[in-house]
Amino acid sequence: MPEVQDPAATRLAEHTTLRLGGPARRFVRATTDDELVAAVTAADDAGEPLLLLGGGSNLVVADEGFAGTVVQVATRGITADVDDGEVSCGGALVTVAAGEPWDDVVAHAVARDWAGIEALSGIPGSTGATPVQNVGAYGQEVAQTIAQVRTWDRHDRALRTFAGADCGFAYRWSRFKAEPDRYVVVSVTFQLRAASLGGPVAYAELARTLGVEQGQRAPIAQVREAVLGLRAGKGMVLDAADHDTWSAGSFFTNPVLAAEQVPDGAPAYPQPDGTVKTSAAWLIDHAGFAKGYAVTSDAAASLSTKHTLALTNRGGARTADLLALARAVRDGVRERYGVELVNEPVLVGCSL
């Protein structure tokens, strides 16, 4: 049976990387797939609102907490269709439990020369969240390597497996994000290449750090090391002593616009459908919001001192403080450039 904990002792601030959020009405920890399905089904049968909690790295929870059941996905396990040390020209199919910490999966793959996710090093959170958001960074997305996603369908009350091609992946999007109250990710299977060299390095900043030309390859272990260094320099690798990492990572997604809407001088990355992706960080910075910007005199919540795209808790913030900062930045960019920034984290019991 899943473990039911006293919600008074489990404020959600203790389970989110922002360290914000009040208590849940009920808090359940599921350590197996069966416990996960049972906990979700029990909440659905009771008509209770349900919040699935992994690493808490993509959540902004209201100060009032969550008036329902929180199910912490604490399942573990990484299995592959090849043995350690075995070389297969077809690479490895690697199945990962939803609750497995994502960076542990990347480290596991790199140590075995399984290529395809090395540029996703240092991203906090659990593996089950990666297909929901189609997590990506430094030129890679999980959509490029996901072979299938196994889910619990809350509508049909059945386990259902989707091939990667059927997941509806787009930039920070998937069918699971489109129907947030339907699918619970149970496990994810990745198709990784057997290779000590990664794919062509697509991201200019990463190429410079590696000392290669954009489009050239580099050893996956070096790619992982370089990405961890870049992320740490931006406050994007969790460190309890560094308030710049008390965040939900990038708070706003990079806008995808018609070409004529991209401001002069802004980065422009043409997309296959003719639209252009630009940089939310550039827009924020050029709209007058510098690193460390805060809207309150106590600066309880501020932009990171390392990267303008992260909104941070400086140690004494409330969720209300963070949301006030987010609104100021969003509204300022809209007024300056006519571009509406969209939050990347999930807002629970609150809104912008």
Tab-separated table of C-alpha atoms in Angstrom:
chain	number	residue	atom	x	y	z
A	1	MET	CA	0.000	0.000	0.000
A	2	PRO	CA	1.234	3.522	-0.676
A	3	GLU	CA	2.481	5.425	2.349
A	4	VAL	CA	0.080	8.124	3.598
A	5	GLN	CA	1.850	10.942	5.413
A	6	ASP	CA	0.621	13.667	7.749
A	7	PRO	CA	0.110	16.728	5.519
A	8	ALA	CA	0.957	19.041	8.427
A	9	ALA	CA	4.488	17.625	8.289
A	10	THR	CA	4.751	17.785	4.522
A	11	ARG	CA	4.387	21.371	3.370
A	12	LEU	CA	4.902	21.367	-0.367
A	13	ALA	CA	7.669	23.935	0.089
A	14	GLU	CA	9.726	20.993	1.344
A	15	HIS	CA	9.204	19.174	-1.962
A	16	THR	CA	9.715	21.893	-4.589
A	17	THR	CA	12.961	23.407	-5.839
A	18	LEU	CA	11.476	26.895	-5.336
A	19	ARG	CA	10.863	25.932	-1.690
A	20	LEU	CA	7.436	27.510	-1.864
A	21	GLY	CA	3.927	26.193	-1.237
A	22	GLY	CA	1.576	25.380	1.626
A	23	PRO	CA	0.342	21.953	2.811
A	24	ALA	CA	-1.659	19.339	0.956
A	25	ARG	CA	-4.919	18.010	2.335
A	26	ARG	CA	-3.517	14.486	1.871
A	27	PHE	CA	0.015	13.383	0.961
A	28	VAL	CA	0.785	9.893	-0.375
A	29	ARG	CA	4.181	8.475	-1.311
A	30	ALA	CA	4.137	5.731	-3.974
A	31	THR	CA	7.282	3.611	-4.372
A	32	THR	CA	6.035	1.029	-6.900
A	33	ASP	CA	4.001	1.182	-10.101
A	34	ASP	CA	1.141	-0.646	-8.379
A	35	GLU	CA	1.179	1.825	-5.485
A	36	LEU	CA	1.177	4.724	-7.940
A	37	VAL	CA	-1.850	3.410	-9.814
A	38	ALA	CA	-3.634	2.573	-6.542
A	39	ALA	CA	-3.045	6.038	-5.076
A	40	VAL	CA	-4.252	7.798	-8.218
A	41	THR	CA	-7.303	5.555	-8.483
A	42	ALA	CA	-8.200	6.112	-4.821
A	43	ALA	CA	-8.097	9.876	-5.294
A	44	ASP	CA	-10.199	9.629	-8.450
A	45	ASP	CA	-12.732	7.356	-6.747
A	46	ALA	CA	-13.023	9.859	-3.889
A	47	GLY	CA	-13.487	12.763	-6.308
A	48	GLU	CA	-10.395	14.429	-4.863
A	49	PRO	CA	-8.264	16.907	-6.817
A	50	LEU	CA	-4.946	15.198	-7.617
A	51	LEU	CA	-1.432	16.576	-7.900
A	52	LEU	CA	1.405	14.323	-9.051
A	53	LEU	CA	4.731	15.296	-7.513
A	54	GLY	CA	8.088	14.190	-8.875
A	55	GLY	CA	11.194	16.256	-8.215
A	56	GLY	CA	9.134	19.420	-7.725
A	57	SER	CA	11.346	21.341	-10.152
A	58	ASN	CA	8.553	22.566	-12.415
A	59	LEU	CA	5.894	23.569	-9.880
A	60	VAL	CA	4.741	26.860	-8.388
A	61	VAL	CA	2.369	25.997	-5.527
A	62	ALA	CA	0.090	28.539	-3.843
A	63	ASP	CA	0.843	29.699	-0.304
A	64	GLU	CA	-2.490	28.159	0.712
A	65	GLY	CA	-1.275	24.737	-0.452
A	66	PHE	CA	-3.280	22.127	-2.336
A	67	ALA	CA	-6.832	21.185	-1.353
A	68	GLY	CA	-6.610	17.584	-2.489
A	69	THR	CA	-4.334	14.551	-2.676
A	70	VAL	CA	-0.673	14.883	-3.552
A	71	VAL	CA	0.888	11.660	-4.825
A	72	GLN	CA	4.666	11.714	-4.678
A	73	VAL	CA	6.043	9.509	-7.442
A	74	ALA	CA	8.961	7.766	-5.736
A	75	THR	CA	9.335	4.751	-8.028
A	76	ARG	CA	12.861	3.734	-8.982
A	77	GLY	CA	14.600	1.570	-11.561
A	78	ILE	CA	16.684	1.683	-14.749
A	79	THR	CA	16.719	-1.428	-16.951
A	80	ALA	CA	18.202	-2.003	-20.403
A	81	ASP	CA	17.931	-4.655	-23.066
A	82	VAL	CA	21.734	-5.044	-23.031
A	83	ASP	CA	24.004	-6.009	-20.146
A	84	ASP	CA	26.596	-3.612	-18.722
A	85	GLY	CA	29.732	-3.827	-20.821
A	86	GLU	CA	27.906	-5.428	-23.729
A	87	VAL	CA	28.369	-3.658	-27.050
A	88	SER	CA	25.417	-3.585	-29.418
A	89	CYS	CA	25.459	-1.791	-32.755
A	90	GLY	CA	21.763	-1.147	-32.236
A	91	GLY	CA	22.420	0.758	-29.013
A	92	ALA	CA	20.246	0.228	-25.956
A	93	LEU	CA	16.569	0.378	-25.140
A	94	VAL	CA	16.552	1.818	-21.621
A	95	THR	CA	13.360	1.750	-19.540
A	96	VAL	CA	13.241	4.111	-16.581
A	97	ALA	CA	10.721	4.336	-13.736
A	98	ALA	CA	8.860	7.642	-13.588
A	99	GLY	CA	10.253	8.584	-10.187
A	100	GLU	CA	13.914	8.068	-11.083
A	101	PRO	CA	15.852	11.358	-10.772
A	102	TRP	CA	16.552	12.508	-14.295
A	103	ASP	CA	20.205	13.461	-13.912
A	104	ASP	CA	20.943	10.008	-12.474
A	105	VAL	CA	19.604	8.569	-15.734
A	106	VAL	CA	21.864	10.809	-17.818
A	107	ALA	CA	24.894	9.900	-15.713
A	108	HIS	CA	24.003	6.196	-16.017
A	109	ALA	CA	23.813	6.483	-19.812
A	110	VAL	CA	27.021	8.467	-20.231
A	111	ALA	CA	28.954	6.014	-18.063
A	112	ARG	CA	27.915	3.221	-20.455
A	113	ASP	CA	28.539	5.124	-23.710
A	114	TRP	CA	24.836	5.382	-24.493
A	115	ALA	CA	24.459	8.599	-26.438
A	116	GLY	CA	21.504	10.865	-27.020
A	117	ILE	CA	20.704	12.577	-23.711
A	118	GLU	CA	24.114	13.880	-22.556
A	119	ALA	CA	23.241	17.537	-23.298
A	120	LEU	CA	20.302	17.188	-20.892
A	121	SER	CA	22.670	16.837	-17.917
A	122	GLY	CA	21.962	18.718	-14.711
A	123	ILE	CA	18.234	19.193	-15.302
A	124	PRO	CA	16.446	18.633	-11.986
A	125	GLY	CA	13.274	16.642	-11.556
A	126	SER	CA	12.083	13.132	-12.289
A	127	THR	CA	12.126	11.084	-15.470
A	128	GLY	CA	8.336	10.833	-15.647
A	129	ALA	CA	8.102	14.596	-16.118
A	130	THR	CA	10.437	14.670	-19.117
A	131	PRO	CA	7.967	13.534	-21.807
A	132	VAL	CA	5.183	15.738	-20.417
A	133	GLN	CA	7.191	18.905	-21.006
A	134	ASN	CA	9.349	17.466	-23.797
A	135	VAL	CA	12.324	18.597	-21.755
A	136	GLY	CA	15.139	20.073	-23.794
A	137	ALA	CA	18.388	22.003	-23.487
A	138	TYR	CA	21.570	22.725	-25.451
A	139	GLY	CA	20.218	21.373	-28.708
A	140	GLN	CA	18.647	18.133	-27.442
A	141	GLU	CA	15.068	17.196	-26.521
A	142	VAL	CA	13.838	13.963	-24.989
A	143	ALA	CA	11.517	13.601	-27.988
A	144	GLN	CA	14.600	12.700	-30.044
A	145	THR	CA	15.246	9.528	-28.026
A	146	ILE	CA	11.917	8.467	-26.479
A	147	ALA	CA	10.811	5.120	-27.893
A	148	GLN	CA	7.669	4.779	-25.793
A	149	VAL	CA	5.869	6.127	-22.735
A	150	ARG	CA	3.871	3.821	-20.478
A	151	THR	CA	0.969	5.542	-18.724
A	152	TRP	CA	-2.039	5.004	-16.511
A	153	ASP	CA	-5.082	6.337	-18.338
A	154	ARG	CA	-7.324	7.817	-15.634
A	155	HIS	CA	-10.307	8.039	-18.010
A	156	ASP	CA	-10.203	4.447	-19.261
A	157	ARG	CA	-8.794	3.002	-16.002
A	158	ALA	CA	-6.150	1.060	-17.931
A	159	LEU	CA	-2.427	0.986	-18.601
A	160	ARG	CA	-1.712	2.466	-22.019
A	161	THR	CA	1.596	2.667	-23.894
A	162	PHE	CA	2.369	5.299	-26.539
A	163	ALA	CA	5.122	5.052	-29.135
A	164	GLY	CA	7.281	8.154	-29.269
A	165	ALA	CA	5.749	9.156	-32.593
A	166	ASP	CA	2.288	9.145	-30.985
A	167	CYS	CA	3.166	11.443	-28.086
A	168	GLY	CA	2.416	14.689	-29.915
A	169	PHE	CA	5.813	16.177	-29.136
A	170	ALA	CA	6.495	19.815	-29.972
A	171	TYR	CA	8.505	22.571	-28.307
A	172	ARG	CA	7.841	22.090	-24.561
A	173	TRP	CA	4.660	20.222	-25.476
A	174	SER	CA	3.160	16.731	-25.637
A	175	ARG	CA	-0.205	14.966	-25.621
A	176	PHE	CA	0.338	14.449	-21.882
A	177	LYS	CA	0.603	18.190	-21.293
A	178	ALA	CA	-2.423	18.738	-23.526
A	179	GLU	CA	-4.512	16.423	-21.298
A	180	PRO	CA	-2.994	16.986	-17.843
A	181	ASP	CA	-5.823	15.269	-15.967
A	182	ARG	CA	-5.790	12.088	-18.010
A	183	TYR	CA	-2.390	10.409	-18.212
A	184	VAL	CA	-0.017	9.428	-15.395
A	185	VAL	CA	3.441	8.533	-16.682
A	186	VAL	CA	4.542	5.194	-15.199
A	187	SER	CA	7.785	4.643	-17.125
A	188	VAL	CA	9.681	5.952	-20.126
A	189	THR	CA	11.739	3.920	-22.604
A	190	PHE	CA	14.609	5.596	-24.450
A	191	GLN	CA	16.394	4.389	-27.581
A	192	LEU	CA	20.019	5.413	-27.080
A	193	ARG	CA	22.907	4.964	-29.495
A	194	ALA	CA	26.000	2.940	-28.590
A	195	ALA	CA	28.598	5.670	-29.067
A	196	SER	CA	31.255	7.502	-27.133
A	197	LEU	CA	30.762	10.529	-29.403
A	198	GLY	CA	27.591	12.542	-29.243
A	199	GLY	CA	25.643	13.874	-32.186
A	200	PRO	CA	26.596	17.112	-33.951
A	201	VAL	CA	26.738	19.890	-31.357
A	202	ALA	CA	23.847	22.168	-32.301
A	203	TYR	CA	24.128	24.846	-29.623
A	204	ALA	CA	26.715	27.592	-30.216
A	205	GLU	CA	27.486	28.245	-26.541
A	206	LEU	CA	28.089	24.552	-25.920
A	207	ALA	CA	30.292	24.258	-29.022
A	208	ARG	CA	32.447	27.169	-27.812
A	209	THR	CA	32.780	25.606	-24.369
A	210	LEU	CA	33.821	22.282	-25.893
A	211	GLY	CA	36.263	23.967	-28.257
A	212	VAL	CA	34.620	22.535	-31.387
A	213	GLU	CA	32.820	24.034	-34.339
A	214	GLN	CA	29.037	24.009	-34.333
A	215	GLY	CA	27.999	20.790	-36.058
A	216	GLN	CA	31.073	18.850	-34.961
A	217	ARG	CA	30.953	15.988	-32.460
A	218	ALA	CA	32.494	15.621	-29.024
A	219	PRO	CA	32.814	12.760	-26.501
A	220	ILE	CA	29.580	12.438	-24.535
A	221	ALA	CA	31.456	12.535	-21.207
A	222	GLN	CA	32.934	15.910	-22.201
A	223	VAL	CA	29.522	17.142	-23.336
A	224	ARG	CA	28.048	16.226	-19.950
A	225	GLU	CA	30.872	17.965	-18.081
A	226	ALA	CA	30.561	21.089	-20.231
A	227	VAL	CA	26.781	21.267	-19.828
A	228	LEU	CA	27.015	20.866	-16.057
A	229	GLY	CA	29.517	23.720	-15.976
A	230	LEU	CA	27.345	25.974	-18.136
A	231	ARG	CA	24.244	25.239	-16.073
A	232	ALA	CA	26.080	25.810	-12.787
A	233	GLY	CA	27.292	29.171	-14.067
A	234	LYS	CA	23.647	30.136	-14.630
A	235	GLY	CA	22.430	28.841	-11.261
A	236	MET	CA	20.680	25.925	-12.968
A	237	VAL	CA	22.259	23.069	-10.980
A	238	LEU	CA	20.660	22.575	-7.571
A	239	ASP	CA	22.740	23.783	-4.620
A	240	ALA	CA	21.081	24.308	-1.226
A	241	ALA	CA	23.603	27.021	-0.371
A	242	ASP	CA	22.985	29.030	-3.557
A	243	HIS	CA	19.693	30.937	-3.658
A	244	ASP	CA	20.056	31.377	-7.418
A	245	THR	CA	19.178	27.678	-7.650
A	246	TRP	CA	16.027	28.075	-5.532
A	247	SER	CA	14.022	28.336	-8.715
A	248	ALA	CA	11.942	26.393	-11.199
A	249	GLY	CA	14.629	26.751	-13.848
A	250	SER	CA	13.624	28.795	-16.876
A	251	PHE	CA	10.373	30.472	-15.830
A	252	PHE	CA	9.245	31.514	-19.315
A	253	THR	CA	9.400	29.557	-22.560
A	254	ASN	CA	11.175	31.023	-25.578
A	255	PRO	CA	8.486	32.653	-27.747
A	256	VAL	CA	7.812	31.216	-31.197
A	257	LEU	CA	6.679	34.074	-33.436
A	258	ALA	CA	5.980	35.069	-36.989
A	259	ALA	CA	9.239	36.361	-38.507
A	260	GLU	CA	8.007	39.963	-38.622
A	261	GLN	CA	7.216	39.892	-34.885
A	262	VAL	CA	10.790	39.203	-33.794
A	263	PRO	CA	12.259	42.430	-32.371
A	264	ASP	CA	15.263	43.950	-34.108
A	265	GLY	CA	18.474	42.549	-32.689
A	266	ALA	CA	16.821	39.641	-30.903
A	267	PRO	CA	18.161	36.112	-31.470
A	268	ALA	CA	16.229	34.366	-34.242
A	269	TYR	CA	16.065	30.611	-34.784
A	270	PRO	CA	13.971	29.673	-37.845
A	271	GLN	CA	11.606	26.724	-37.317
A	272	PRO	CA	10.543	24.109	-39.887
A	273	ASP	CA	7.024	25.574	-40.107
A	274	GLY	CA	8.284	29.041	-41.056
A	275	THR	CA	7.960	30.582	-37.585
A	276	VAL	CA	10.937	31.896	-35.638
A	277	LYS	CA	11.937	31.100	-32.075
A	278	THR	CA	13.514	33.940	-30.118
A	279	SER	CA	15.051	34.267	-26.664
A	280	ALA	CA	12.885	35.022	-23.621
A	281	ALA	CA	16.046	35.917	-21.670
A	282	TRP	CA	17.008	38.517	-24.310
A	283	LEU	CA	13.530	40.040	-24.222
A	284	ILE	CA	13.544	40.237	-20.426
A	285	ASP	CA	17.002	41.790	-20.291
A	286	HIS	CA	16.326	44.330	-23.057
A	287	ALA	CA	12.971	45.273	-21.563
A	288	GLY	CA	14.923	46.611	-18.574
A	289	PHE	CA	14.879	43.682	-16.151
A	290	ALA	CA	18.456	43.043	-15.112
A	291	LYS	CA	19.861	40.139	-13.151
A	292	GLY	CA	18.794	40.441	-9.515
A	293	TYR	CA	15.741	42.584	-10.341
A	294	ALA	CA	13.055	42.578	-7.629
A	295	VAL	CA	9.716	44.327	-7.222
A	296	THR	CA	9.705	44.523	-3.414
A	297	SER	CA	12.083	46.382	-1.128
A	298	ASP	CA	13.046	43.208	0.737
A	299	ALA	CA	13.846	41.420	-2.566
A	300	ALA	CA	12.413	38.210	-1.140
A	301	ALA	CA	11.925	37.051	-4.727
A	302	SER	CA	14.151	38.262	-7.537
A	303	LEU	CA	15.513	37.380	-10.917
A	304	SER	CA	18.579	35.217	-10.530
A	305	THR	CA	21.850	37.116	-10.186
A	306	LYS	CA	23.255	34.743	-12.816
A	307	HIS	CA	20.475	34.456	-15.423
A	308	THR	CA	17.440	36.649	-16.113
A	309	LEU	CA	15.228	33.717	-17.120
A	310	ALA	CA	15.130	32.220	-13.609
A	311	LEU	CA	12.874	33.649	-10.888
A	312	THR	CA	14.272	32.820	-7.474
A	313	ASN	CA	13.360	32.598	-3.807
A	314	ARG	CA	16.035	34.427	-1.842
A	315	GLY	CA	15.142	32.554	1.333
A	316	GLY	CA	12.083	34.281	2.761
A	317	ALA	CA	9.763	34.587	-0.210
A	318	ARG	CA	6.125	33.591	-0.477
A	319	THR	CA	4.546	32.322	-3.641
A	320	ALA	CA	2.696	35.653	-3.851
A	321	ASP	CA	6.063	37.453	-4.027
A	322	LEU	CA	7.258	35.257	-6.867
A	323	LEU	CA	4.034	35.720	-8.829
A	324	ALA	CA	4.223	39.514	-8.429
A	325	LEU	CA	7.721	39.401	-9.904
A	326	ALA	CA	6.579	37.160	-12.760
A	327	ARG	CA	3.708	39.504	-13.602
A	328	ALA	CA	6.007	42.536	-13.612
A	329	VAL	CA	8.413	40.852	-16.017
A	330	ARG	CA	5.682	39.464	-18.259
A	331	ASP	CA	3.848	42.799	-18.438
A	332	GLY	CA	7.062	44.744	-19.013
A	333	VAL	CA	8.071	42.578	-21.973
A	334	ARG	CA	4.565	42.871	-23.427
A	335	GLU	CA	4.629	46.662	-23.141
A	336	ARG	CA	8.117	46.961	-24.639
A	337	TYR	CA	7.902	44.393	-27.437
A	338	GLY	CA	4.273	43.287	-27.777
A	339	VAL	CA	5.315	39.704	-27.005
A	340	GLU	CA	3.386	37.678	-24.404
A	341	LEU	CA	5.712	35.492	-22.334
A	342	VAL	CA	4.230	32.160	-21.214
A	343	ASN	CA	5.218	30.504	-17.954
A	344	GLU	CA	6.942	27.135	-18.224
A	345	PRO	CA	6.312	25.819	-14.658
A	346	VAL	CA	2.901	24.437	-13.727
A	347	LEU	CA	0.944	26.813	-11.476
A	348	VAL	CA	-0.945	24.988	-8.712
A	349	GLY	CA	-3.717	26.885	-6.959
A	350	CYS	CA	-2.473	30.201	-8.340
A	351	SER	CA	-2.249	32.087	-11.608
A	352	LEU	CA	-0.501	34.938	-13.355
